[in-house]
Tab-separated table of C-alpha atoms in Angstrom:
chain	number	residue	atom	x	y	z
C	1	ASP	CA	3.097	-78.662	25.134
C	2	THR	CA	4.440	-81.569	27.196
C	3	ALA	CA	1.762	-83.414	29.149
C	4	VAL	CA	3.977	-85.056	31.788
C	5	SER	CA	7.349	-83.438	32.243
C	6	GLN	CA	10.225	-84.580	34.417
C	7	THR	CA	13.368	-82.755	35.376
C	8	PRO	CA	16.190	-83.362	35.091
C	9	LYS	CA	16.425	-85.733	32.146
C	10	TYR	CA	19.849	-86.931	33.247
C	11	LEU	CA	21.275	-87.000	36.743
C	12	VAL	CA	24.803	-88.101	37.555
C	13	THR	CA	25.841	-88.039	41.175
C	14	GLN	CA	28.092	-89.619	43.775
C	15	MET	CA	27.115	-92.261	46.279
C	16	GLY	CA	25.776	-90.842	49.499
C	17	ASN	CA	24.356	-87.694	47.957
C	18	ASP	CA	20.729	-86.580	48.180
C	19	LYS	CA	18.883	-85.715	44.989
C	20	SER	CA	15.401	-84.858	43.818
C	21	ILE	CA	13.499	-85.467	40.620
C	22	LYS	CA	10.557	-83.253	39.784
C	23	CYS	CA	7.428	-84.184	37.887
C	24	GLU	CA	4.590	-82.028	36.659
C	25	GLN	CA	1.520	-82.882	34.613
C	26	ASN	CA	-0.789	-80.444	32.858
C	27	LEU	CA	-3.484	-82.972	31.997
C	28	GLY	CA	-5.692	-82.213	34.968
C	29	HIS	CA	-5.254	-85.744	36.299
C	30	ASP	CA	-5.753	-86.557	39.960
C	31	THR	CA	-3.419	-89.545	40.161
C	32	MET	CA	0.332	-89.594	39.704
C	33	TYR	CA	2.929	-92.349	39.894
C	34	TRP	CA	6.619	-93.048	40.097
C	35	TYR	CA	8.115	-96.081	38.348
C	36	LYS	CA	11.647	-97.445	38.269
C	37	GLN	CA	13.028	-99.170	35.187
C	38	ASP	CA	16.225	-101.068	35.802
C	39	SER	CA	18.934	-102.143	33.389
C	40	LYS	CA	16.943	-105.239	32.469
C	41	LYS	CA	14.066	-102.973	31.430
C	42	PHE	CA	11.682	-104.194	34.117
C	43	LEU	CA	9.262	-101.404	34.927
C	44	LYS	CA	8.149	-101.430	38.559
C	45	ILE	CA	5.779	-99.105	40.316
C	46	MET	CA	7.139	-97.364	43.396
C	47	PHE	CA	4.488	-94.916	44.537
C	48	SER	CA	1.117	-93.549	43.586
C	49	TYR	CA	-0.672	-90.453	44.798
C	50	ASN	CA	-4.309	-89.563	44.340
C	51	ASN	CA	-5.232	-85.950	45.081
C	52	LYS	CA	-2.005	-85.499	47.015
C	53	GLU	CA	-2.678	-88.586	49.123
C	54	LEU	CA	-0.384	-91.604	49.052
C	55	ILE	CA	-2.330	-94.668	47.895
C	56	ILE	CA	0.354	-97.058	46.676
C	57	ASN	CA	3.641	-97.504	48.447
C	58	GLU	CA	5.554	-100.480	47.174
C	59	THR	CA	8.441	-102.012	49.024
C	60	VAL	CA	11.100	-99.449	48.356
C	61	PRO	CA	13.775	-98.227	50.753
C	62	ASN	CA	12.655	-95.384	52.954
C	63	ARG	CA	15.474	-93.361	51.437
C	64	PHE	CA	12.924	-92.704	48.708
C	65	SER	CA	10.328	-90.144	49.705
C	66	PRO	CA	7.674	-88.846	47.338
C	67	LYS	CA	6.171	-85.428	47.888
C	68	SER	CA	3.055	-84.054	46.278
C	69	PRO	CA	2.598	-80.319	46.909
C	70	ASP	CA	-0.503	-80.329	44.716
C	71	LYS	CA	-2.198	-82.790	42.426
C	72	ALA	CA	-0.256	-81.565	39.399
C	73	HIS	CA	3.119	-82.290	40.952
C	74	LEU	CA	4.771	-85.381	42.366
C	75	ASN	CA	8.417	-85.065	43.249
C	76	LEU	CA	10.765	-87.852	44.261
C	77	HIS	CA	13.490	-87.237	46.783
C	78	ILE	CA	16.219	-89.797	47.305
C	79	ASN	CA	18.546	-89.710	50.294
C	80	SER	CA	21.954	-91.346	50.611
C	81	LEU	CA	22.081	-92.561	47.044
C	82	GLU	CA	23.487	-96.026	46.397
C	83	LEU	CA	24.918	-97.672	43.308
C	84	GLY	CA	21.802	-99.844	43.008
C	85	ASP	CA	19.635	-96.770	42.634
C	86	SER	CA	21.001	-96.253	39.142
C	87	ALA	CA	18.045	-96.640	36.797
C	88	VAL	CA	15.563	-94.690	34.744
C	89	TYR	CA	12.754	-93.210	36.801
C	90	PHE	CA	9.437	-92.495	35.131
C	91	CYS	CA	6.656	-90.296	36.337
C	92	ALA	CA	3.120	-90.939	35.102
C	93	SER	CA	-0.386	-89.644	35.628
C	94	SER	CA	-3.878	-90.909	34.998
C	95	PRO	CA	-7.392	-89.522	35.138
C	96	THR	CA	-9.593	-89.938	38.171
C	97	VAL	CA	-10.984	-93.436	38.399
C	98	LEU	CA	-14.351	-93.493	40.042
C	99	ARG	CA	-14.880	-95.781	42.989
C	100	GLY	CA	-16.944	-98.773	42.030
C	101	ALA	CA	-16.759	-98.007	38.345
C	102	GLY	CA	-15.272	-100.263	35.715
C	103	GLY	CA	-12.197	-98.146	35.795
C	104	LYS	CA	-9.812	-98.190	32.925
C	105	ASN	CA	-6.502	-96.890	34.133
C	106	ILE	CA	-4.690	-95.329	31.193
C	107	GLN	CA	-1.435	-93.788	32.263
C	108	TYR	CA	0.542	-91.047	30.590
C	109	PHE	CA	4.269	-91.227	31.130
C	110	GLY	CA	7.015	-88.669	31.188
C	111	ALA	CA	10.222	-89.101	29.205
C	112	GLY	CA	12.116	-90.431	32.206
C	113	THR	CA	15.070	-89.369	34.309
C	114	ARG	CA	18.210	-91.411	33.885
C	115	LEU	CA	19.950	-91.541	37.248
C	116	SER	CA	23.563	-92.687	37.406
C	117	VAL	CA	25.142	-93.127	40.804
C	118	LEU	CA	28.936	-93.318	40.742
D	1	LEU	CA	-3.322	-109.303	39.563
D	2	ALA	CA	-3.509	-111.351	36.414
D	3	LYS	CA	-0.084	-112.381	35.210
D	4	THR	CA	0.731	-111.996	31.549
D	5	THR	CA	3.049	-113.920	29.250
D	6	GLN	CA	4.360	-112.515	25.988
D	7	PRO	CA	7.137	-113.496	23.590
D	8	ILE	CA	10.382	-111.845	24.564
D	9	SER	CA	11.183	-110.688	21.053
D	10	MET	CA	9.888	-110.671	17.488
D	11	ASP	CA	11.274	-109.594	14.145
D	12	SER	CA	9.273	-108.503	11.136
D	13	TYR	CA	9.859	-106.852	7.784
D	14	GLU	CA	8.543	-103.458	6.853
D	15	GLY	CA	5.097	-103.447	5.358
D	16	GLN	CA	3.972	-106.642	7.032
D	17	GLU	CA	1.241	-107.070	9.599
D	18	VAL	CA	2.560	-107.969	13.033
D	19	ASN	CA	0.582	-109.872	15.639
D	20	ILE	CA	1.784	-110.048	19.217
D	21	THR	CA	-0.075	-112.448	21.472
D	22	CYS	CA	-0.350	-112.159	25.219
D	23	SER	CA	-1.551	-114.937	27.530
D	24	HIS	CA	-3.464	-114.078	30.684
D	25	ASN	CA	-5.065	-117.282	31.892
D	26	ASN	CA	-6.261	-115.960	35.239
D	27	ILE	CA	-7.867	-112.772	33.994
D	28	ALA	CA	-10.700	-111.618	36.257
D	29	THR	CA	-14.197	-110.645	35.202
D	30	ASN	CA	-13.597	-106.930	35.716
D	31	ASP	CA	-10.139	-106.847	34.150
D	32	TYR	CA	-9.345	-104.841	31.051
D	33	ILE	CA	-6.489	-105.563	28.667
D	34	THR	CA	-4.194	-102.689	27.847
D	35	TRP	CA	-1.181	-102.425	25.567
D	36	TYR	CA	1.614	-99.895	25.854
D	37	GLN	CA	4.491	-99.129	23.507
D	38	GLN	CA	7.900	-97.970	24.670
D	39	PHE	CA	10.563	-96.513	22.402
D	40	PRO	CA	14.181	-96.342	23.572
D	41	SER	CA	14.793	-93.484	25.971
D	42	GLN	CA	11.093	-92.703	26.266
D	43	GLY	CA	8.286	-93.545	28.647
D	44	PRO	CA	5.612	-96.097	27.771
D	45	ARG	CA	2.792	-94.820	25.588
D	46	PHE	CA	-0.768	-96.115	25.614
D	47	ILE	CA	-1.733	-97.863	22.387
D	48	ILE	CA	-5.042	-99.603	22.862
D	49	GLN	CA	-7.357	-101.089	25.451
D	50	GLY	CA	-10.204	-103.576	25.307
D	51	TYR	CA	-12.453	-105.839	27.287
D	52	LYS	CA	-13.749	-108.354	24.734
D	53	THR	CA	-14.047	-109.085	21.020
D	54	LYS	CA	-12.281	-106.532	18.858
D	55	VAL	CA	-11.154	-102.973	19.332
D	56	THR	CA	-9.607	-100.871	16.597
D	57	ASN	CA	-8.089	-97.420	16.595
D	58	GLU	CA	-5.875	-95.473	14.233
D	59	VAL	CA	-2.762	-97.266	15.452
D	60	ALA	CA	-3.666	-100.893	16.087
D	61	SER	CA	-6.312	-103.543	16.583
D	62	LEU	CA	-6.841	-105.688	19.623
D	63	PHE	CA	-8.431	-109.099	19.313
D	64	ILE	CA	-9.804	-110.789	22.416
D	65	PRO	CA	-11.397	-114.253	22.188
D	66	ALA	CA	-14.536	-115.143	24.089
D	67	ASP	CA	-12.694	-116.773	26.996
D	68	ARG	CA	-10.444	-113.678	27.339
D	69	LYS	CA	-7.494	-115.817	28.360
D	70	SER	CA	-5.360	-114.277	25.665
D	71	SER	CA	-5.286	-111.229	23.450
D	72	THR	CA	-3.532	-110.265	20.252
D	73	LEU	CA	-2.222	-106.861	19.354
D	74	SER	CA	-2.204	-106.374	15.600
D	75	LEU	CA	-0.084	-103.699	13.958
D	76	PRO	CA	-0.948	-103.219	10.285
D	77	ARG	CA	1.816	-102.577	7.758
D	78	VAL	CA	4.620	-101.891	10.183
D	79	SER	CA	7.419	-99.466	9.487
D	80	LEU	CA	10.863	-99.006	11.002
D	81	SER	CA	9.393	-96.536	13.481
D	82	ASP	CA	7.332	-99.321	15.041
D	83	THR	CA	10.505	-100.837	16.496
D	84	ALA	CA	9.836	-100.732	20.224
D	85	VAL	CA	8.950	-102.793	23.282
D	86	TYR	CA	5.263	-103.650	23.584
D	87	TYR	CA	3.741	-104.370	26.979
D	88	CYS	CA	0.522	-106.224	27.669
D	89	LEU	CA	-1.167	-105.397	30.956
D	90	VAL	CA	-4.244	-106.859	32.581
D	91	GLY	CA	-6.167	-105.405	35.470
D	92	ARG	CA	-9.002	-103.205	36.540
D	93	GLY	CA	-6.491	-100.435	36.895
D	94	MET	CA	-8.848	-98.975	39.403
D	95	LEU	CA	-7.486	-97.110	42.359
D	96	SER	CA	-10.154	-97.099	44.989
D	97	ASN	CA	-11.082	-98.262	48.416
D	98	PHE	CA	-11.730	-101.657	46.911
D	99	GLY	CA	-8.043	-102.199	46.769
D	100	ASN	CA	-4.993	-100.523	45.435
D	101	GLU	CA	-4.990	-101.863	41.936
D	102	LYS	CA	-1.900	-100.942	40.016
D	103	LEU	CA	-0.461	-101.548	36.621
D	104	THR	CA	2.053	-104.370	36.520
D	105	PHE	CA	4.338	-104.284	33.546
D	106	GLY	CA	5.781	-107.621	32.444
D	107	THR	CA	8.926	-108.071	30.420
D	108	GLY	CA	7.252	-106.916	27.228
D	109	THR	CA	7.924	-107.969	23.640
D	110	ARG	CA	10.825	-106.352	21.853
D	111	LEU	CA	9.684	-105.863	18.264
D	112	THR	CA	12.347	-105.195	15.670
D	113	ILE	CA	11.327	-104.100	12.196
D	114	ILE	CA	13.767	-105.033	9.467
D	115	PRO	CA	14.098	-102.891	6.333
């Protein structure tokens, strides 16, 4: 039973198109993330949601819009795709970290979505 | 966020113990040290986490000296399946009103196990 699942696993599309990547976690976690891993294997955080509320929004183009319908889902919609968007996108989740506590953020990652923009 | 420095790559033979060291000179008092493993075409996977001294689980050991400015991930008797990229991360990893702490992955160490 997959803990963090992303769909699709592969996505090939033309420049200018709009696409979405879905992510679901069945771990009961309150926090979810989107990361981008480029061809050089650098893994960079893009967004984070806690209980459906956006809490981290890194400097990414506003063509990228995360949507969290509930705390088990965090989808990523990308408008007007560009060549530079080609990468592997990872979804992750982590348990609730209590305010003021010595939080230990352990994240659980999905298998990734390989996006190729042609 | 504390910056980390790791070797870019390492090679080892099967059956040996592998030690990967990570430097984090500006680690803060409340920071934890966490290691992740990433296989090709997969997402990172949590291996081990510690604050000080030594932590051991079924997969690895983590050694942290008293000054906490470095840490060493130890993989006992590696096999070919341990070939992966290993990331060292430092931070509270706490998402709260105190500040949006987030995990920052460095370049990682590409470990190759040789038959």
